[in-house]
CSV table of C-alpha atoms in Angstrom, one decimal:
chain,number,residue,atom,x,y,z
F,54,MET,CA,13.5,26.3,2.3
F,55,ASN,CA,17.0,25.6,5.0
F,56,SER,CA,14.8,23.4,7.1
F,57,ILE,CA,12.3,21.1,8.2
F,58,GLU,CA,11.7,23.7,11.0
F,59,ALA,CA,10.7,26.7,7.9
F,60,LEU,CA,8.6,23.6,6.0
F,61,ARG,CA,6.4,22.9,8.7
F,62,GLU,CA,5.7,26.2,8.9
F,63,ALA,CA,4.9,26.9,5.9
F,64,LEU,CA,2.9,23.8,5.7
F,65,LEU,CA,0.8,24.3,8.5
F,66,ARG,CA,0.2,27.5,7.4
F,67,PHE,CA,-1.1,26.8,3.7
F,68,ARG,CA,-3.6,23.0,6.2
F,69,ASP,CA,-5.0,26.6,8.2
F,70,GLU,CA,-5.1,29.1,5.2
F,71,ARG,CA,-7.4,26.8,3.7
F,72,ASP,CA,-9.3,25.4,7.1
F,73,TRP,CA,-8.3,22.1,6.4
F,74,GLN,CA,-7.5,21.1,9.9
F,75,GLN,CA,-11.1,19.8,9.8
F,76,PHE,CA,-9.9,16.8,7.8
F,77,HIS,CA,-6.9,15.9,9.5
F,78,SER,CA,-7.6,13.0,11.4
F,79,LEU,CA,-5.0,10.7,12.4
F,80,ARG,CA,-6.7,8.0,10.5
F,81,ASN,CA,-6.9,10.0,7.3
F,82,LEU,CA,-3.8,11.5,7.3
F,83,ILE,CA,-2.6,7.2,7.1
F,84,VAL,CA,-4.4,6.4,4.5
F,85,SER,CA,-3.4,9.9,2.8
F,86,LEU,CA,0.2,8.5,3.0
F,87,ASN,CA,-0.6,5.5,1.9
F,88,LEU,CA,-1.5,6.9,-1.2
F,89,GLU,CA,1.5,9.1,-1.6
F,90,ALA,CA,3.1,6.3,-0.9
F,91,GLY,CA,1.5,4.3,-3.9
F,92,GLU,CA,2.1,7.2,-6.1
F,93,LEU,CA,5.8,6.2,-5.5
F,94,LEU,CA,5.4,3.2,-6.6
F,95,GLU,CA,3.4,3.5,-9.4
F,96,LEU,CA,6.5,5.0,-11.0
F,97,LEU,CA,8.0,2.0,-11.1
F,98,GLN,CA,5.0,0.2,-12.7
F,99,TRP,CA,5.6,-2.2,-15.7
F,100,LYS,CA,9.5,-0.8,-15.8
F,101,SER,CA,12.5,-2.9,-15.3
F,102,ASP,CA,16.0,-2.2,-12.9
F,103,ALA,CA,17.5,-0.6,-15.9
F,104,GLU,CA,15.0,1.8,-16.6
F,105,ILE,CA,13.8,2.6,-12.9
F,106,ALA,CA,17.6,3.5,-12.3
F,107,ALA,CA,17.2,5.8,-15.5
F,108,LEU,CA,14.4,7.5,-14.2
F,109,PRO,CA,16.4,10.3,-11.9
F,110,ALA,CA,18.3,11.2,-14.8
F,111,ASP,CA,15.8,12.3,-17.3
F,112,ALA,CA,13.9,15.7,-16.0
F,113,ALA,CA,10.7,14.3,-16.5
F,114,GLY,CA,11.5,11.6,-14.5
F,115,ARG,CA,13.0,13.2,-11.8
F,116,GLU,CA,10.2,15.7,-11.2
F,117,ALA,CA,8.0,12.2,-10.9
F,118,LEU,CA,10.2,10.8,-8.2
F,119,ALA,CA,10.9,14.3,-6.8
F,120,ASP,CA,7.0,14.9,-6.6
F,121,GLU,CA,5.7,12.0,-5.1
F,122,CYS,CA,8.4,12.3,-2.5
F,123,ALA,CA,7.5,15.5,-1.4
F,124,ASP,CA,3.7,14.5,-1.1
F,125,VAL,CA,5.1,11.6,1.0
F,126,PHE,CA,7.2,14.2,3.4
F,127,LEU,CA,4.1,16.5,3.3
F,128,TYR,CA,1.8,13.4,4.8
F,129,LEU,CA,4.3,12.5,7.3
F,130,LEU,CA,4.7,15.9,8.6
F,131,LEU,CA,1.3,16.3,9.4
F,132,ILE,CA,1.4,13.3,11.0
F,133,ALA,CA,3.8,14.2,13.5
F,134,ASP,CA,2.3,17.5,14.5
F,135,THR,CA,-1.5,15.7,15.0
F,136,ALA,CA,0.7,13.2,16.8
F,137,GLY,CA,2.8,15.5,19.0
F,138,ILE,CA,6.0,13.5,17.1
F,139,ASP,CA,9.2,15.7,16.2
F,140,LEU,CA,9.9,13.9,13.5
F,141,LEU,CA,14.1,14.8,13.4
F,142,ASP,CA,14.2,12.9,17.2
F,143,ALA,CA,12.4,10.4,16.5
F,144,ALA,CA,14.3,9.1,13.4
F,145,ALA,CA,17.4,9.0,15.5
F,146,ALA,CA,16.0,7.2,17.9
F,147,LYS,CA,14.3,4.5,15.3
F,148,LEU,CA,18.2,4.5,13.4
F,149,ALA,CA,19.8,4.0,17.7
F,150,LYS,CA,17.2,1.0,17.9
F,151,ASN,CA,18.4,-0.3,14.7
F,152,GLY,CA,21.8,-0.2,15.4
F,153,GLU,CA,21.5,-2.6,18.4
F,154,LYS,CA,19.3,-4.7,16.0
F,155,TYR,CA,21.7,-4.4,13.0
F,156,PRO,CA,25.6,-4.8,15.0
F,157,VAL,CA,27.6,-3.8,12.4
F,158,GLU,CA,29.6,-7.3,12.9
F,159,LYS,CA,26.2,-9.0,12.4
F,160,ALA,CA,24.6,-7.1,9.3
F,161,PHE,CA,27.8,-6.2,7.3
F,162,GLY,CA,26.9,-7.0,3.8
F,163,SER,CA,23.8,-9.0,4.2
F,164,ARG,CA,20.2,-8.2,3.7
F,165,ALA,CA,18.7,-10.7,5.9
F,166,LYS,CA,16.0,-9.5,8.5
F,167,TYR,CA,17.3,-9.0,12.2
F,168,ASP,CA,15.9,-12.0,13.6
F,169,ARG,CA,17.7,-14.0,11.0
F,170,LEU,CA,21.6,-12.5,11.8
V,205,MET,CA,19.1,15.5,16.0
V,206,ASN,CA,18.9,19.1,15.2
V,207,SER,CA,18.5,19.4,11.3
V,208,ILE,CA,17.8,16.7,8.4
V,209,GLU,CA,21.4,17.7,7.5
V,210,ALA,CA,22.8,15.7,10.2
V,211,LEU,CA,20.0,12.8,10.5
V,212,ARG,CA,21.1,12.5,7.1
V,213,GLU,CA,24.5,12.3,7.5
V,214,ALA,CA,23.9,9.9,10.3
V,215,LEU,CA,21.8,7.6,8.3
V,216,LEU,CA,24.3,7.3,5.3
V,217,ARG,CA,27.1,6.3,7.6
V,218,PHE,CA,24.4,4.0,9.0
V,219,ARG,CA,24.1,2.7,5.7
V,220,ASP,CA,28.0,2.5,5.0
V,221,GLU,CA,29.1,1.1,8.3
V,222,ARG,CA,26.9,-2.0,6.8
V,223,ASP,CA,27.7,-2.1,3.6
V,224,TRP,CA,24.0,-1.8,2.6
V,225,GLN,CA,24.1,0.8,-0.6
V,226,GLN,CA,24.6,-2.3,-2.4
V,227,PHE,CA,20.3,-3.6,-1.9
V,228,HIS,CA,19.7,0.2,-2.2
V,229,SER,CA,18.1,0.1,-5.3
V,230,LEU,CA,15.8,2.9,-5.8
V,231,ARG,CA,13.3,-0.2,-6.8
V,232,ASN,CA,14.2,-1.4,-3.1
V,233,LEU,CA,14.0,1.8,-1.2
V,234,ILE,CA,10.2,2.9,-2.9
V,235,VAL,CA,9.1,-1.1,-2.2
V,236,SER,CA,10.1,-0.6,1.3
V,237,LEU,CA,9.0,2.7,2.4
V,238,ASN,CA,5.0,1.1,0.9
V,239,LEU,CA,6.0,-1.4,3.4
V,240,GLU,CA,6.8,0.9,6.0
V,241,ALA,CA,3.7,3.1,5.1
V,242,GLY,CA,1.6,-0.2,6.0
V,243,GLU,CA,2.9,-0.6,9.4
V,244,LEU,CA,1.8,2.8,10.1
V,245,LEU,CA,-1.9,2.0,8.5
V,246,GLU,CA,-1.7,-1.6,10.1
V,247,LEU,CA,-1.7,0.7,13.8
V,248,LEU,CA,-4.9,2.4,12.5
V,249,GLN,CA,-6.4,-1.4,11.4
V,250,TRP,CA,-9.7,-2.3,13.4
V,251,LYS,CA,-9.9,1.0,15.7
V,252,SER,CA,-12.5,3.3,15.5
V,253,ASP,CA,-12.1,6.5,15.4
V,254,ALA,CA,-12.3,7.3,19.4
V,255,GLU,CA,-9.2,5.0,19.6
V,256,ILE,CA,-7.5,5.9,16.6
V,257,ALA,CA,-7.2,9.9,18.2
V,258,ALA,CA,-6.2,9.0,21.4
V,259,LEU,CA,-2.8,7.0,19.9
V,260,PRO,CA,-0.9,9.2,20.6
V,261,ALA,CA,-1.9,9.8,24.7
V,262,ASP,CA,-1.3,6.4,25.4
V,263,ALA,CA,2.9,6.2,25.4
V,264,ALA,CA,3.0,2.5,23.6
V,265,GLY,CA,0.6,3.9,21.0
V,266,ARG,CA,2.6,6.9,20.6
V,267,GLU,CA,6.4,5.2,20.5
V,268,ALA,CA,4.6,3.1,17.6
V,269,LEU,CA,3.4,5.9,15.8
V,270,ALA,CA,6.9,7.5,16.3
V,271,ASP,CA,8.8,4.4,14.8
V,272,GLU,CA,6.7,4.0,11.9
V,273,CYS,CA,6.7,7.5,11.0
V,274,ALA,CA,10.5,7.3,11.6
V,275,ASP,CA,10.5,4.1,9.1
V,276,VAL,CA,9.2,6.2,6.3
V,277,PHE,CA,11.2,8.8,7.0
V,278,LEU,CA,14.4,7.6,7.0
V,279,TYR,CA,13.6,5.6,3.5
V,280,LEU,CA,12.3,8.7,2.0
V,281,LEU,CA,15.5,10.1,2.9
V,282,LEU,CA,17.6,7.2,1.0
V,283,ILE,CA,15.5,7.7,-2.0
V,284,ALA,CA,16.1,11.6,-1.9
V,285,ASP,CA,19.9,10.6,-1.8
V,286,THR,CA,20.0,7.7,-4.7
V,287,ALA,CA,17.8,9.7,-6.8
V,288,GLY,CA,20.0,13.0,-6.1
V,289,ILE,CA,16.9,15.1,-4.5
V,290,ASP,CA,16.7,17.5,-1.8
V,291,LEU,CA,13.8,16.9,0.1
V,292,LEU,CA,13.4,20.2,1.3
V,293,ASP,CA,13.5,21.7,-1.7
V,294,ALA,CA,10.8,19.3,-3.3
V,295,ALA,CA,8.5,19.9,-0.2
V,296,ALA,CA,8.8,23.6,-0.3
V,297,ALA,CA,8.1,23.1,-4.4
V,298,LYS,CA,5.1,21.0,-4.2
V,299,LEU,CA,3.9,23.2,-2.0
V,300,ALA,CA,3.7,26.0,-4.4
V,301,LYS,CA,2.1,23.8,-7.1
V,302,ASN,CA,-0.1,22.8,-4.9
V,303,GLY,CA,-1.2,26.4,-4.2
V,304,GLU,CA,-2.2,27.0,-7.6
V,305,LYS,CA,-4.1,24.2,-7.8
V,306,TYR,CA,-5.9,24.8,-4.6
V,307,PRO,CA,-6.4,28.3,-4.3
V,308,VAL,CA,-7.3,29.5,-1.2
V,309,GLU,CA,-10.6,31.3,-2.1
V,310,LYS,CA,-11.5,28.2,-3.7
V,311,ALA,CA,-10.3,25.2,-1.2
V,312,PHE,CA,-11.6,26.8,2.0
V,313,GLY,CA,-13.0,24.6,4.0
V,314,SER,CA,-13.4,21.8,1.1
V,315,ARG,CA,-12.0,18.6,1.3
V,316,ALA,CA,-12.9,18.6,-3.1
V,317,LYS,CA,-9.9,17.6,-5.6
V,318,TYR,CA,-9.1,20.0,-6.9
V,319,ASP,CA,-10.6,19.1,-10.7
V,320,ARG,CA,-13.9,19.2,-8.5
V,321,LEU,CA,-13.6,22.7,-7.0
Q,125,MET,CA,-19.7,-15.6,-15.9
Q,126,ASN,CA,-20.8,-18.0,-13.7
Q,127,SER,CA,-17.2,-19.7,-11.9
Q,128,ILE,CA,-14.0,-18.9,-11.5
Q,129,GLU,CA,-12.6,-21.1,-13.9
Q,130,ALA,CA,-14.4,-19.6,-16.8
Q,131,LEU,CA,-13.3,-16.0,-15.2
Q,132,ARG,CA,-9.8,-17.2,-15.6
Q,133,GLU,CA,-10.1,-18.6,-19.0
Q,134,ALA,CA,-11.3,-15.4,-19.9
Q,135,LEU,CA,-8.6,-13.8,-18.8
Q,136,LEU,CA,-5.7,-15.6,-19.8
Q,137,ARG,CA,-7.1,-15.2,-23.4
Q,138,PHE,CA,-7.6,-11.4,-22.9
Q,139,ARG,CA,-4.3,-11.5,-21.6
Q,140,ASP,CA,-2.9,-13.7,-24.5
Q,141,GLU,CA,-4.4,-12.1,-27.6
Q,142,ARG,CA,-2.8,-8.8,-26.6
Q,143,ASP,CA,0.7,-11.0,-26.2
Q,144,TRP,CA,1.6,-9.3,-22.2
Q,145,GLN,CA,2.2,-12.1,-20.4
Q,146,GLN,CA,6.3,-10.6,-21.5
Q,147,PHE,CA,5.1,-8.6,-19.0
Q,148,HIS,CA,3.8,-10.3,-16.6
Q,149,SER,CA,6.5,-11.7,-13.9
Q,150,LEU,CA,5.6,-12.2,-10.0
Q,151,ARG,CA,7.6,-8.5,-9.3
Q,152,ASN,CA,5.2,-6.7,-11.8
Q,153,LEU,CA,2.1,-8.3,-11.1
Q,154,ILE,CA,2.3,-8.2,-7.1
Q,155,VAL,CA,3.2,-4.7,-7.4
Q,156,SER,CA,0.2,-4.5,-9.8
Q,157,LEU,CA,-2.1,-5.6,-7.0
Q,158,ASN,CA,-1.0,-3.5,-4.7
Q,159,LEU,CA,-1.5,-0.6,-7.3
Q,160,GLU,CA,-5.1,-1.6,-7.7
Q,161,ALA,CA,-5.9,-2.1,-3.7
Q,162,GLY,CA,-4.8,1.5,-2.8
Q,163,GLU,CA,-6.6,2.3,-5.9
Q,164,LEU,CA,-10.0,1.0,-3.3
Q,165,LEU,CA,-8.3,2.5,-0.9
Q,166,GLU,CA,-8.5,5.7,-2.4
Q,167,LEU,CA,-12.5,5.3,-2.8
Q,168,LEU,CA,-12.1,6.3,1.4
Q,169,GLN,CA,-9.6,8.7,1.5
Q,170,TRP,CA,-11.4,12.0,2.8
Q,171,LYS,CA,-14.5,10.3,3.3
Q,172,SER,CA,-16.7,9.7,7.0
Q,173,ASP,CA,-17.5,6.2,8.0
Q,174,ALA,CA,-21.6,7.3,7.0
Q,175,GLU,CA,-20.4,8.4,3.6
Q,176,ILE,CA,-18.1,5.0,3.3
Q,177,ALA,CA,-21.7,2.7,4.5
Q,178,ALA,CA,-23.7,5.0,1.6
Q,179,LEU,CA,-21.4,4.2,-1.1
Q,180,PRO,CA,-22.8,0.7,-2.3
Q,181,ALA,CA,-26.2,2.2,-1.9
Q,182,ASP,CA,-25.2,4.8,-4.6
Q,183,ALA,CA,-24.7,3.8,-8.5
Q,184,ALA,CA,-21.7,5.5,-8.9
Q,185,GLY,CA,-20.3,5.0,-5.8
Q,186,ARG,CA,-21.2,0.8,-5.9
Q,187,GLU,CA,-19.7,1.1,-9.6
Q,188,ALA,CA,-16.3,2.2,-8.6
Q,189,LEU,CA,-15.8,-0.4,-5.6
Q,190,ALA,CA,-16.8,-3.2,-8.3
Q,191,ASP,CA,-14.0,-1.9,-10.8
Q,192,GLU,CA,-12.0,-1.5,-8.1
Q,193,CYS,CA,-12.4,-5.3,-6.3
Q,194,ALA,CA,-12.4,-6.6,-10.6
Q,195,ASP,CA,-8.8,-5.4,-10.7
Q,196,VAL,CA,-8.2,-6.4,-7.7
Q,197,PHE,CA,-9.2,-10.1,-8.5
Q,198,LEU,CA,-8.4,-9.8,-12.2
Q,199,TYR,CA,-4.5,-9.4,-10.9
Q,200,LEU,CA,-4.6,-12.2,-8.2
Q,201,LEU,CA,-5.8,-14.5,-10.7
Q,202,LEU,CA,-2.7,-13.8,-12.8
Q,203,ILE,CA,0.0,-14.4,-10.1
Q,204,ALA,CA,-2.2,-17.2,-8.9
Q,205,ASP,CA,-1.6,-18.8,-13.0
Q,206,THR,CA,2.2,-17.7,-12.3
Q,207,ALA,CA,2.5,-18.8,-9.5
Q,208,GLY,CA,0.9,-22.6,-10.3
Q,209,ILE,CA,-1.8,-22.1,-7.0
Q,210,ASP,CA,-5.0,-23.1,-7.1
Q,211,LEU,CA,-6.6,-20.1,-5.9
Q,212,LEU,CA,-9.9,-21.5,-4.3
Q,213,ASP,CA,-7.7,-24.2,-2.7
Q,214,ALA,CA,-5.7,-21.5,-1.2
Q,215,ALA,CA,-8.1,-19.8,0.5
Q,216,ALA,CA,-9.8,-23.4,2.0
Q,217,ALA,CA,-6.4,-23.7,3.2
Q,218,LYS,CA,-5.9,-20.7,4.6
Q,219,LEU,CA,-9.4,-20.6,6.3
Q,220,ALA,CA,-8.8,-23.9,8.3
Q,221,LYS,CA,-5.5,-22.5,9.5
Q,222,ASN,CA,-7.4,-19.3,10.4
Q,223,GLY,CA,-9.9,-21.7,12.5
Q,224,GLU,CA,-7.1,-22.5,14.0
Q,225,LYS,CA,-5.8,-19.5,15.1
Q,226,TYR,CA,-8.9,-18.3,16.0
Q,227,PRO,CA,-10.6,-20.9,17.8
Q,228,VAL,CA,-14.3,-19.9,18.2
Q,229,GLU,CA,-14.4,-19.6,22.2
Q,230,LYS,CA,-11.6,-17.8,21.9
Q,231,ALA,CA,-11.8,-15.4,19.0
Q,232,PHE,CA,-16.0,-14.8,19.7
Q,233,GLY,CA,-16.8,-11.1,19.7
Q,234,SER,CA,-12.6,-10.3,19.6
Q,235,ARG,CA,-11.1,-8.2,17.2
Q,236,ALA,CA,-7.7,-9.2,19.1
Q,237,LYS,CA,-5.1,-10.7,16.9
Q,238,TYR,CA,-4.7,-14.2,17.7
Q,239,ASP,CA,-1.1,-14.0,19.7
Q,240,ARG,CA,-3.3,-11.6,22.0
Q,241,LEU,CA,-6.4,-13.7,22.6
H,9,MET,CA,-13.0,-26.3,-3.0
H,10,ASN,CA,-14.6,-26.3,-6.1
H,11,SER,CA,-16.0,-22.8,-6.5
H,12,ILE,CA,-16.2,-19.4,-5.9
H,13,GLU,CA,-19.8,-19.8,-4.3
H,14,ALA,CA,-18.8,-22.7,-1.6
H,15,LEU,CA,-16.3,-20.9,-0.2
H,16,ARG,CA,-18.0,-17.5,-0.1
H,17,GLU,CA,-20.7,-20.0,2.1
H,18,ALA,CA,-17.5,-21.1,4.2
H,19,LEU,CA,-16.0,-17.6,4.5
H,20,LEU,CA,-19.3,-16.1,5.9
H,21,ARG,CA,-20.0,-19.0,8.2
H,22,PHE,CA,-16.2,-19.0,9.7
H,23,ARG,CA,-17.0,-14.7,10.2
H,24,ASP,CA,-20.3,-15.9,11.8
H,25,GLU,CA,-19.2,-18.5,14.4
H,26,ARG,CA,-17.3,-15.8,15.8
H,27,ASP,CA,-19.7,-13.0,15.7
H,28,TRP,CA,-17.0,-10.8,13.8
H,29,GLN,CA,-19.9,-9.0,11.1
H,30,GLN,CA,-19.3,-6.2,13.3
H,31,PHE,CA,-15.9,-5.0,12.6
H,32,HIS,CA,-15.9,-5.6,9.4
H,33,SER,CA,-17.3,-2.1,8.2
H,34,LEU,CA,-16.4,-1.5,4.2
H,35,ARG,CA,-13.4,0.5,5.6
H,36,ASN,CA,-11.7,-1.7,7.9
H,37,LEU,CA,-11.8,-4.0,5.2
H,38,ILE,CA,-10.9,-2.2,2.7
H,39,VAL,CA,-7.6,-1.2,5.2
H,40,SER,CA,-7.7,-5.3,5.7
H,41,LEU,CA,-7.2,-6.0,2.2
H,42,ASN,CA,-4.2,-3.2,1.7
H,43,LEU,CA,-2.3,-4.6,4.1
H,44,GLU,CA,-2.5,-8.6,3.0
H,45,ALA,CA,-1.2,-6.9,-0.1
H,46,GLY,CA,1.6,-5.3,1.6
H,47,GLU,CA,2.4,-8.6,3.0
H,48,LEU,CA,2.0,-10.4,-0.6
H,49,LEU,CA,4.8,-7.7,-1.5
H,50,GLU,CA,6.9,-7.9,1.5
H,51,LEU,CA,7.6,-11.5,0.1
H,52,LEU,CA,9.6,-10.1,-2.9
H,53,GLN,CA,11.6,-7.1,-0.5
H,54,TRP,CA,15.7,-6.9,-1.5
H,55,LYS,CA,14.8,-10.5,-3.6
H,56,SER,CA,16.5,-10.1,-6.9
H,57,ASP,CA,14.4,-10.6,-9.8
H,58,ALA,CA,15.5,-14.2,-10.4
H,59,GLU,CA,14.8,-14.6,-6.9
H,60,ILE,CA,11.7,-13.9,-7.2
H,61,ALA,CA,11.0,-15.8,-10.5
H,62,ALA,CA,12.1,-19.0,-7.8
H,63,LEU,CA,9.4,-18.3,-5.3
H,64,PRO,CA,7.3,-21.0,-7.1
H,65,ALA,CA,9.7,-23.5,-6.9
H,66,ASP,CA,10.3,-23.8,-3.0
H,67,ALA,CA,7.8,-25.4,-0.8
H,68,ALA,CA,8.0,-22.6,1.6
H,69,GLY,CA,8.1,-19.7,-1.2
H,70,ARG,CA,5.0,-21.1,-2.5
H,71,GLU,CA,3.3,-21.6,0.8
H,72,ALA,CA,4.2,-18.6,1.3
H,73,LEU,CA,2.7,-17.1,-1.8
H,74,ALA,CA,-0.2,-19.1,-1.8
H,75,ASP,CA,-1.6,-18.1,2.1
H,76,GLU,CA,-0.9,-14.1,0.9
H,77,CYS,CA,-2.6,-14.7,-2.1
H,78,ALA,CA,-5.5,-16.5,-0.4
H,79,ASP,CA,-5.9,-13.5,2.3
H,80,VAL,CA,-6.4,-10.7,0.0
H,81,PHE,CA,-8.8,-13.4,-2.0
H,82,LEU,CA,-11.0,-13.9,1.5
H,83,TYR,CA,-10.9,-10.0,2.3
H,84,LEU,CA,-12.2,-9.2,-1.3
H,85,LEU,CA,-15.2,-11.6,-0.8
H,86,LEU,CA,-16.3,-10.2,2.3
H,87,ILE,CA,-15.6,-6.9,0.7
H,88,ALA,CA,-18.2,-8.1,-2.0
H,89,ASP,CA,-20.7,-9.7,0.3
H,90,THR,CA,-20.6,-6.4,2.2
H,91,ALA,CA,-21.2,-4.2,-0.9
H,92,GLY,CA,-23.7,-6.5,-3.0
H,93,ILE,CA,-20.8,-7.0,-5.5
H,94,ASP,CA,-21.0,-10.2,-7.2
H,95,LEU,CA,-17.4,-10.8,-7.6
H,96,LEU,CA,-17.1,-12.6,-11.0
H,97,ASP,CA,-19.7,-10.7,-13.0
H,98,ALA,CA,-17.4,-7.6,-11.9
H,99,ALA,CA,-14.1,-9.3,-12.8
H,100,ALA,CA,-16.1,-10.1,-16.1
H,101,ALA,CA,-17.5,-6.2,-16.8
H,102,LYS,CA,-13.9,-4.8,-15.7
H,103,LEU,CA,-12.5,-7.1,-18.3
H,104,ALA,CA,-15.2,-5.5,-20.7
H,105,LYS,CA,-13.6,-2.3,-20.2
H,106,ASN,CA,-10.8,-2.9,-20.2
H,107,GLY,CA,-10.5,-4.6,-23.6
H,108,GLU,CA,-11.9,-1.3,-24.8
H,109,LYS,CA,-9.5,0.6,-23.4
H,110,TYR,CA,-7.2,-1.9,-24.4
H,111,PRO,CA,-7.8,-2.9,-27.9
H,112,VAL,CA,-5.8,-6.1,-29.4
H,113,GLU,CA,-4.5,-4.1,-32.3
H,114,LYS,CA,-3.3,-1.5,-30.6
H,115,ALA,CA,-2.1,-2.6,-27.4
H,116,PHE,CA,-0.6,-6.0,-28.9
H,117,GLY,CA,2.9,-6.4,-27.1
H,118,SER,CA,2.3,-3.0,-25.2
H,119,ARG,CA,2.8,-1.9,-22.1
H,120,ALA,CA,1.8,1.6,-22.6
H,121,LYS,CA,-1.3,2.8,-20.3
H,122,TYR,CA,-4.0,3.3,-22.8
H,123,ASP,CA,-4.6,7.1,-22.6
H,124,ARG,CA,-0.5,6.9,-24.6
H,125,LEU,CA,-1.3,4.1,-26.7
């Protein structure tokens, strides 16, 4: 897959071949994205920091991470499609906003929230 | 922004200019992605289906949706970077797996889980 | 079970018989509570409002709801125990705070957040 | 507050004085519980294990934990009320089920899931 646009087209084709758009209300998609985010979180459950850091080096751990990241991404693309949002533009715009909230000279090396910088 | 690769580079530059990679353990990033997914869910709280469907047509509602989708996407890119995952490839591979779990002839027009098809 | 105190004692005995307190850091318990909350949310996935409202009248639906509520409750009790919080007192105190944020004369019949009342 | 029953009554009175039951569909309550669980998770964001473990000893940290636990508990009581579930009985029944899935002799000192014991 070599572009987000090609992925988006493959995804919408997948959805439409199955006649699933009828289930893809914004509510259902956002709930589903949260459930997939939870499955990503579940990969960490009961694990120490060292065990988590070692996950990507293990074939099964890495595939599980990749699959759950993929599920979140696919729902994100469906939400964006349903809401008429261009995901790349939205992310670039948000990054610019974040740059104003976290100017380099204040935020350097700090994990404080912007209202505490 | 015209490609996921350009976005990824802008994001890593943003992170490195602030020396934030030290906070970006897989655990912290996955927890943060879940919190952002929750902010997306919060946009639906107490709203009816009709009110939710109307969100994208309203300028403030659409910007809120775009911002929260963007936050989820940015954390997803950071997780992928940290775990050495190519997000487009992972999504294409997962879509192929989903195609096997949900063959068109069984899944058409159905919202049942694959183990109940 | 006739009191929250009796439940708490049964739960701590369950934990200690299995030597599980070693895994019950505040972080692990809070992550687990979020995962159980997600399982409750999953019971709603793809369902219409009418189907959700009908869940408690169906034996299997009701048991699934009861089981997931129970899991959230059990982790809440473990978190409270670990953090030295009395759950009943904390809830009563929070209800009093909420009463100040949402005075009856302003909040009656409104689902607005307190900062918009 | 000296019993879960007294808390439940205070909570339902709080709700009814504000005429809020109309908003308390099972869906809305379960979404709200997930959002409150997320606020509990947010207390851990960017913190190390040592910082998290120190939260309860700090007055502000402890109050934040107590408040978020309380919010989860209050929504849990509202869900139970709406679904006709007795929370103490449900938790006791689930604990018994867990005892069968995790027998002491197999689960002692192990954090493995029951299907891997």
